[in-house]
CSV table of C-alpha atoms in Angstrom, one decimal:
chain,number,residue,atom,x,y,z
A,1,UNK,CA,81.5,104.8,117.0
A,2,UNK,CA,81.8,107.9,114.8
A,3,UNK,CA,80.6,110.9,116.7
A,4,UNK,CA,80.6,112.6,113.4
A,5,UNK,CA,77.0,113.1,112.5
A,6,UNK,CA,77.6,114.8,109.2
A,7,UNK,CA,75.9,112.2,107.1
A,8,UNK,CA,76.8,112.2,103.5
A,9,UNK,CA,73.5,112.9,101.6
A,10,UNK,CA,71.0,110.4,102.9
A,11,UNK,CA,73.3,107.5,102.6
A,12,UNK,CA,73.4,106.7,106.3
A,13,UNK,CA,77.2,106.9,106.2
A,14,UNK,CA,79.2,109.7,107.8
A,15,UNK,CA,82.2,111.3,106.2
A,16,UNK,CA,84.4,109.4,108.8
A,17,UNK,CA,82.9,106.1,107.6
A,18,UNK,CA,83.8,107.0,104.0
A,19,UNK,CA,87.2,108.2,105.0
A,20,UNK,CA,88.0,104.9,106.8
A,21,UNK,CA,86.4,102.9,104.0
A,22,UNK,CA,88.7,104.6,101.5
A,23,UNK,CA,91.8,103.8,103.6
A,24,UNK,CA,90.8,100.1,103.8
A,25,UNK,CA,91.1,100.1,100.0
A,26,UNK,CA,87.3,99.9,99.8
A,27,UNK,CA,87.5,96.3,100.9
A,28,UNK,CA,85.4,94.5,101.8
A,29,UNK,CA,83.0,96.2,99.4
A,30,UNK,CA,80.0,98.0,100.9
A,31,UNK,CA,77.4,98.0,98.2
A,32,UNK,CA,75.3,100.7,99.8
A,33,UNK,CA,78.3,103.1,99.5
A,34,UNK,CA,79.3,102.0,96.0
A,35,UNK,CA,75.8,102.5,94.8
A,36,UNK,CA,75.2,105.9,96.4
A,37,UNK,CA,76.0,108.8,94.0
A,38,UNK,CA,76.9,111.3,96.8
A,39,UNK,CA,79.2,108.8,98.5
A,40,UNK,CA,80.9,108.2,95.2
A,41,UNK,CA,81.4,111.9,94.6
A,42,UNK,CA,82.9,112.3,98.1
A,43,UNK,CA,85.2,109.3,97.7
A,44,UNK,CA,86.3,110.6,94.4
A,45,UNK,CA,87.2,114.0,95.8
A,46,UNK,CA,89.0,112.5,98.7
A,47,UNK,CA,91.1,110.4,96.3
A,48,UNK,CA,91.8,113.3,94.1
A,49,UNK,CA,93.0,115.4,97.0
A,50,UNK,CA,95.2,112.5,98.2
A,51,UNK,CA,96.7,112.2,94.7
A,52,UNK,CA,97.2,116.0,94.5
A,53,UNK,CA,99.1,116.0,97.8
A,54,UNK,CA,101.4,113.3,96.5
A,55,UNK,CA,102.0,115.4,93.5
A,56,UNK,CA,103.1,118.2,95.8
A,57,UNK,CA,105.7,116.0,97.3
A,58,UNK,CA,106.8,114.6,93.9
A,59,UNK,CA,107.2,118.1,92.6
A,60,UNK,CA,109.5,119.2,95.5
A,61,UNK,CA,111.3,115.9,95.4
A,62,UNK,CA,112.3,116.5,91.8
A,63,UNK,CA,114.5,119.3,92.9
A,64,UNK,CA,117.9,118.1,93.7
A,65,UNK,CA,119.4,118.7,97.1
A,66,UNK,CA,122.7,120.6,97.4
A,67,UNK,CA,125.9,118.5,97.6
A,68,UNK,CA,126.7,120.2,100.9
A,69,UNK,CA,123.4,118.8,102.2
A,70,UNK,CA,124.7,115.3,101.6
A,71,UNK,CA,128.2,116.1,102.9
A,72,UNK,CA,126.8,117.0,106.3
A,73,UNK,CA,125.4,113.5,106.7
A,74,UNK,CA,128.1,111.5,105.1
A,75,UNK,CA,130.8,113.2,107.2
A,76,UNK,CA,129.0,111.9,110.3
A,77,UNK,CA,128.5,108.5,108.8
A,78,UNK,CA,132.1,108.1,107.8
A,79,UNK,CA,133.1,108.8,111.4
A,80,UNK,CA,131.1,105.9,112.7
A,81,UNK,CA,132.7,102.8,111.4
A,82,UNK,CA,131.1,99.5,112.5
A,83,UNK,CA,133.9,97.1,113.1
A,84,UNK,CA,132.1,94.1,114.6
A,85,UNK,CA,133.8,91.2,116.3
A,86,UNK,CA,137.5,90.3,116.0
A,87,UNK,CA,138.4,87.1,114.2
A,88,UNK,CA,141.8,85.6,114.6
A,89,UNK,CA,143.8,85.7,111.4
A,90,UNK,CA,147.2,84.4,112.3
A,91,UNK,CA,149.4,83.6,115.2
A,92,UNK,CA,153.1,84.4,115.1
A,93,UNK,CA,155.7,82.1,116.7
A,94,UNK,CA,156.1,84.3,119.7
A,95,UNK,CA,152.4,83.9,120.4
A,96,UNK,CA,151.2,87.3,119.1
A,97,UNK,CA,147.8,87.0,117.6
A,98,UNK,CA,146.8,89.0,114.6
A,99,UNK,CA,143.1,89.6,114.3
A,100,UNK,CA,140.8,91.0,111.6
A,101,UNK,CA,137.5,92.6,112.3
A,102,UNK,CA,134.3,91.3,110.9
A,103,UNK,CA,133.7,94.7,109.3
A,104,UNK,CA,137.0,94.4,107.4
A,105,UNK,CA,136.1,90.9,106.1
A,106,UNK,CA,132.7,92.1,105.0
A,107,UNK,CA,134.5,94.8,103.0
A,108,UNK,CA,136.9,92.2,101.5
A,109,UNK,CA,134.0,90.0,100.4
A,110,UNK,CA,132.2,93.0,98.9
A,111,UNK,CA,135.3,93.8,96.9
A,112,UNK,CA,135.4,90.2,95.7
A,113,UNK,CA,131.9,90.8,94.4
A,114,UNK,CA,133.0,94.0,92.6
A,115,UNK,CA,135.5,91.9,90.7
A,116,UNK,CA,132.9,89.4,89.5
A,117,UNK,CA,131.0,90.5,86.4
A,118,UNK,CA,127.4,91.4,87.1
A,119,UNK,CA,127.4,90.8,90.8
A,120,UNK,CA,126.5,93.1,93.7
A,121,UNK,CA,127.1,91.8,97.2
A,122,UNK,CA,124.3,92.4,99.7
A,123,UNK,CA,124.4,90.9,103.2
A,124,UNK,CA,127.4,89.0,104.4
A,125,UNK,CA,127.4,86.7,107.5
A,126,UNK,CA,130.4,85.0,109.0
A,127,UNK,CA,130.3,82.2,111.5
A,128,UNK,CA,133.2,80.7,113.3
A,129,UNK,CA,131.9,78.0,115.7
A,130,UNK,CA,135.1,78.0,117.7
A,131,UNK,CA,138.3,80.0,117.7
A,132,UNK,CA,140.5,78.1,115.3
A,133,UNK,CA,137.7,76.5,113.2
A,134,UNK,CA,137.3,77.3,109.6
A,135,UNK,CA,135.2,80.3,108.9
A,136,UNK,CA,131.8,79.7,107.4
A,137,UNK,CA,130.6,82.4,105.0
A,138,UNK,CA,127.0,83.2,103.9
A,139,UNK,CA,126.5,85.9,101.4
A,140,UNK,CA,123.5,87.2,99.5
A,141,UNK,CA,124.1,88.6,96.0
A,142,UNK,CA,122.2,90.4,93.3
A,143,UNK,CA,123.0,89.2,89.8
A,144,UNK,CA,122.6,91.4,86.7
A,145,UNK,CA,119.7,90.3,84.4
A,146,UNK,CA,121.0,88.0,81.7
A,147,UNK,CA,124.0,86.6,83.5
A,148,UNK,CA,123.9,82.9,84.3
A,149,UNK,CA,123.4,82.7,88.1
A,150,UNK,CA,125.3,79.5,88.6
A,151,UNK,CA,128.4,81.0,87.0
A,152,UNK,CA,128.2,84.0,89.1
A,153,UNK,CA,127.7,81.9,92.3
A,154,UNK,CA,130.7,79.7,91.5
A,155,UNK,CA,132.9,82.7,90.8
A,156,UNK,CA,131.9,84.3,94.0
A,157,UNK,CA,132.5,81.1,96.0
A,158,UNK,CA,136.0,80.6,94.6
A,159,UNK,CA,136.8,84.3,94.9
A,160,UNK,CA,135.8,84.5,98.6
A,161,UNK,CA,137.8,81.4,99.5
A,162,UNK,CA,140.9,82.7,97.7
A,163,UNK,CA,140.6,86.2,99.0
A,164,UNK,CA,140.2,85.2,102.6
A,165,UNK,CA,142.8,82.5,102.7
A,166,UNK,CA,145.3,84.8,101.2
A,167,UNK,CA,145.2,87.0,104.3
A,168,UNK,CA,146.7,84.6,106.8
A,169,UNK,CA,146.1,81.3,108.4
A,170,UNK,CA,142.4,81.7,108.4
A,171,UNK,CA,140.7,78.8,106.5
A,172,UNK,CA,137.3,79.0,104.9
A,173,UNK,CA,134.7,76.3,105.6
A,174,UNK,CA,131.3,76.5,103.9
A,175,UNK,CA,130.5,79.2,101.5
A,176,UNK,CA,126.8,79.7,100.9
A,177,UNK,CA,125.9,82.1,98.2
A,178,UNK,CA,122.3,83.0,97.8
A,179,UNK,CA,121.0,85.0,94.8
A,180,UNK,CA,118.5,87.3,96.5
A,181,UNK,CA,117.9,89.8,93.8
A,182,UNK,CA,118.3,90.5,90.1
A,183,UNK,CA,119.1,94.0,88.8
A,184,UNK,CA,119.3,95.6,85.4
A,185,UNK,CA,122.3,97.2,83.8
A,186,UNK,CA,123.2,100.6,85.1
A,187,UNK,CA,122.0,102.4,82.0
A,188,UNK,CA,118.5,101.1,82.6
A,189,UNK,CA,118.1,103.4,85.6
A,190,UNK,CA,117.6,107.0,85.0
B,1,UNK,CA,130.3,103.6,93.2
B,2,UNK,CA,129.6,102.2,89.8
B,3,UNK,CA,127.0,99.5,89.7
B,4,UNK,CA,125.7,100.2,93.2
B,5,UNK,CA,123.3,102.7,91.8
B,6,UNK,CA,121.5,99.9,90.0
B,7,UNK,CA,121.2,97.8,93.1
B,8,UNK,CA,117.8,97.3,94.7
B,9,UNK,CA,117.0,99.0,98.0
B,10,UNK,CA,117.2,95.7,99.9
B,11,UNK,CA,120.8,95.1,98.7
B,12,UNK,CA,122.0,98.5,99.6
B,13,UNK,CA,120.3,98.4,103.0
B,14,UNK,CA,121.9,95.1,103.7
B,15,UNK,CA,125.3,96.3,102.7
B,16,UNK,CA,124.8,99.5,104.7
B,17,UNK,CA,123.8,97.4,107.7
B,18,UNK,CA,127.1,95.5,107.3
B,19,UNK,CA,128.9,98.9,107.6
B,20,UNK,CA,129.2,99.9,103.9
B,21,UNK,CA,129.1,103.7,104.0
B,22,UNK,CA,129.2,104.0,100.2
B,23,UNK,CA,126.0,101.9,99.9
B,24,UNK,CA,124.4,104.0,102.5
B,25,UNK,CA,125.3,107.1,100.5
B,26,UNK,CA,123.6,105.7,97.5
B,27,UNK,CA,120.5,105.0,99.5
B,28,UNK,CA,120.5,108.5,101.0
B,29,UNK,CA,120.7,110.0,97.5
B,30,UNK,CA,117.9,107.9,96.3
B,31,UNK,CA,115.5,108.8,99.1
B,32,UNK,CA,116.5,112.1,100.6
B,33,UNK,CA,114.6,114.3,98.1
B,34,UNK,CA,111.4,112.5,98.9
B,35,UNK,CA,112.0,112.6,102.6
B,36,UNK,CA,112.8,116.3,102.6
B,37,UNK,CA,109.6,117.1,100.6
B,38,UNK,CA,107.6,114.9,103.0
B,39,UNK,CA,109.1,116.6,106.1
B,40,UNK,CA,108.5,120.0,104.6
B,41,UNK,CA,104.8,119.4,104.5
B,42,UNK,CA,104.9,118.0,108.0
B,43,UNK,CA,106.8,120.9,109.5
B,44,UNK,CA,105.7,123.7,107.0
B,45,UNK,CA,109.4,124.8,107.0
B,46,UNK,CA,112.1,123.7,104.7
B,47,UNK,CA,114.8,124.5,107.2
B,48,UNK,CA,113.2,122.3,109.9
B,49,UNK,CA,112.6,119.6,107.3
B,50,UNK,CA,116.3,119.7,106.4
B,51,UNK,CA,117.3,119.4,110.1
B,52,UNK,CA,114.9,116.6,110.8
B,53,UNK,CA,115.8,114.5,107.8
B,54,UNK,CA,119.5,114.9,108.3
B,55,UNK,CA,119.2,113.8,112.0
B,56,UNK,CA,116.9,111.0,110.9
B,57,UNK,CA,119.4,109.7,108.4
B,58,UNK,CA,122.2,109.6,110.9
B,59,UNK,CA,119.9,107.8,113.3
B,60,UNK,CA,119.1,105.4,110.5
B,61,UNK,CA,122.7,104.6,109.9
B,62,UNK,CA,123.2,103.6,113.5
B,63,UNK,CA,120.0,101.5,113.6
B,64,UNK,CA,120.4,99.8,110.2
B,65,UNK,CA,121.7,96.6,111.7
B,66,UNK,CA,118.3,96.2,113.4
B,67,UNK,CA,116.3,96.7,110.3
B,68,UNK,CA,114.5,93.3,109.8
B,69,UNK,CA,113.1,93.9,106.3
B,70,UNK,CA,115.7,95.7,104.3
B,71,UNK,CA,113.4,95.8,101.2
B,72,UNK,CA,111.2,98.2,103.2
B,73,UNK,CA,113.9,100.6,103.9
B,74,UNK,CA,112.1,103.6,102.3
B,75,UNK,CA,109.1,103.3,104.5
B,76,UNK,CA,111.3,102.7,107.5
B,77,UNK,CA,113.2,105.9,106.8
B,78,UNK,CA,109.9,107.7,106.4
B,79,UNK,CA,108.9,106.5,109.9
B,80,UNK,CA,112.1,107.7,111.5
B,81,UNK,CA,111.7,111.1,109.8
B,82,UNK,CA,108.1,111.4,111.1
B,83,UNK,CA,109.2,110.5,114.6
B,84,UNK,CA,111.9,113.2,114.5
B,85,UNK,CA,109.3,115.7,113.4
B,86,UNK,CA,106.7,114.8,115.9
B,87,UNK,CA,109.3,114.8,118.7
B,88,UNK,CA,110.3,118.3,117.7
B,89,UNK,CA,106.7,119.4,117.6
B,90,UNK,CA,106.1,118.1,121.0
B,91,UNK,CA,109.1,120.0,122.4
B,92,UNK,CA,108.0,123.0,120.4
B,93,UNK,CA,111.3,123.3,118.6
B,94,UNK,CA,109.6,123.8,115.3
B,95,UNK,CA,109.9,127.3,114.1
B,96,UNK,CA,106.8,129.4,113.2
B,97,UNK,CA,106.3,129.0,109.5
B,98,UNK,CA,107.6,131.7,107.4
B,99,UNK,CA,106.2,131.7,103.9
B,100,UNK,CA,109.2,130.3,102.3
B,101,UNK,CA,107.5,128.3,99.7
B,102,UNK,CA,110.2,126.9,97.5
B,103,UNK,CA,108.7,128.1,94.3
B,104,UNK,CA,110.3,126.8,91.2
B,105,UNK,CA,108.9,128.7,88.3
B,106,UNK,CA,107.3,126.2,86.0
B,107,UNK,CA,109.0,125.9,82.6
B,108,UNK,CA,105.7,126.2,80.8
B,109,UNK,CA,103.5,128.6,82.7
B,110,UNK,CA,100.6,128.3,80.4
B,111,UNK,CA,100.3,124.5,80.6
B,112,UNK,CA,101.2,124.3,84.3
B,113,UNK,CA,99.0,127.1,85.4
B,114,UNK,CA,95.8,125.2,86.1
B,115,UNK,CA,97.5,122.2,87.8
B,116,UNK,CA,99.9,124.3,89.8
B,117,UNK,CA,97.3,126.8,91.0
B,118,UNK,CA,95.3,123.9,92.2
B,119,UNK,CA,98.4,122.5,93.8
B,120,UNK,CA,99.2,125.9,95.3
B,121,UNK,CA,95.7,126.1,96.7
B,122,UNK,CA,96.1,122.7,98.4
B,123,UNK,CA,99.5,123.6,99.8
B,124,UNK,CA,97.9,126.6,101.4
B,125,UNK,CA,95.0,124.7,102.8
B,126,UNK,CA,97.3,122.0,104.2
B,127,UNK,CA,99.6,124.7,105.8
B,128,UNK,CA,96.6,126.3,107.4
B,129,UNK,CA,95.2,123.0,108.9
B,130,UNK,CA,95.6,122.7,112.7
B,131,UNK,CA,98.7,120.8,113.4
B,132,UNK,CA,97.1,117.7,114.7
B,133,UNK,CA,95.1,117.4,111.5
B,134,UNK,CA,97.9,118.3,109.2
B,135,UNK,CA,100.2,115.6,110.7
B,136,UNK,CA,97.7,112.8,110.1
B,137,UNK,CA,97.0,114.0,106.6
B,138,UNK,CA,100.6,114.1,105.6
B,139,UNK,CA,101.5,110.8,107.2
B,140,UNK,CA,98.5,109.1,105.6
B,141,UNK,CA,98.3,110.7,102.1
B,142,UNK,CA,102.0,111.6,101.5
B,143,UNK,CA,103.7,108.9,103.7
B,144,UNK,CA,101.2,106.1,103.0
B,145,UNK,CA,101.3,105.0,106.6
B,146,UNK,CA,98.5,102.9,108.2
B,147,UNK,CA,96.3,104.1,111.0
B,148,UNK,CA,98.2,101.9,113.4
B,149,UNK,CA,101.6,103.3,112.3
B,150,UNK,CA,100.3,106.9,112.5
B,151,UNK,CA,98.9,106.1,116.0
B,152,UNK,CA,102.3,104.9,117.2
B,153,UNK,CA,104.1,107.8,115.6
B,154,UNK,CA,101.8,110.4,117.2
B,155,UNK,CA,101.2,108.7,120.5
B,156,UNK,CA,97.4,108.5,119.8
B,157,UNK,CA,95.0,105.7,119.4
B,158,UNK,CA,94.0,104.4,116.0
B,159,UNK,CA,90.5,105.6,116.7
B,160,UNK,CA,91.7,109.2,117.2
B,161,UNK,CA,93.8,109.0,114.0
B,162,UNK,CA,90.7,107.8,112.1
B,163,UNK,CA,88.6,110.7,113.5
B,164,UNK,CA,91.3,113.3,112.8
B,165,UNK,CA,91.9,112.1,109.3
B,166,UNK,CA,88.1,112.4,108.7
B,167,UNK,CA,88.2,116.0,110.0
B,168,UNK,CA,91.2,116.8,107.9
B,169,UNK,CA,89.5,115.5,104.8
B,170,UNK,CA,86.3,117.3,105.6
B,171,UNK,CA,88.2,120.6,105.9
B,172,UNK,CA,90.3,120.0,102.8
B,173,UNK,CA,87.2,119.1,100.7
B,174,UNK,CA,85.3,122.2,102.0
B,175,UNK,CA,88.2,124.6,101.3
B,176,UNK,CA,89.1,123.1,98.0
B,177,UNK,CA,85.4,123.1,96.9
B,178,UNK,CA,86.1,125.3,93.8
B,179,UNK,CA,88.6,122.7,92.6
B,180,UNK,CA,86.5,119.6,93.2
């Protein structure tokens, strides 16, 4: 398979064999390579050069990027709002329907999370089986280390119901809150 | 933005997929410096790296709803960046490298001298590698991509990737001999 006939020492292995072996994490173990001094030296050098090249990236990545660099991207991102489907919110007597976008409800639910101690809202999913049916909500949250999860979940569930039902005639059905992550207090992160 | 900066990647990526621009901004700040450094080694030009990463991040914003595993957002972003770079290389839009090494003078030259001259030597060796070898080296050693991933990013077969990586390593080891 390897056309590379530059055998390492007299090991019977080519440099390409060693290179691929290294990238397989040296698994499964090939005793003939692990016992050969020259192969070991080559593998060690390859590893060292790999490590050194990651240090090159780390070194450059330690330099902060200019604020204007971020502004260019965020300007574009802010322009592209994802609204999602329309969900009927209320109907006036003259038959006019008021709708709310899924995107706006996601935002509302994230804000509920901001008001609950130690909670960060992740993914939100809404399901309304038919037009006037109650809205089912599924939300995944991250809870700060040390906070009782069941308390956080209860507060979220009540908060979501209240916040959504305050908006209009829309009723909330099931609210499933999943704790998908735990995070540390902000100070813990550099 | 408050507590968002303590949130895990998966949480931020999920929020961003749901349209939260602020969460996306936090993700961008967390990963952009790495992505630019990675792209700089791929393109050999900081200016091209900036362009590719900015384009890639805007593409990522649009495609986030399709990201199946939000906890892997960093490696997903790295893949989008490398696709942008390889596309550009294919269409020859990458400028000829000017030696614009972003040299930050080390705080402690004495202590940093040995390590950084070794690093400088490797930078030079990598920059001089033929493009096809440099790309597989950077994707593998700096990006941590598998042979299969590199193959799909470069439009080659995994066997070709394996051969090129071996050639890249051989060249690097030879040229870095005095540092080994």
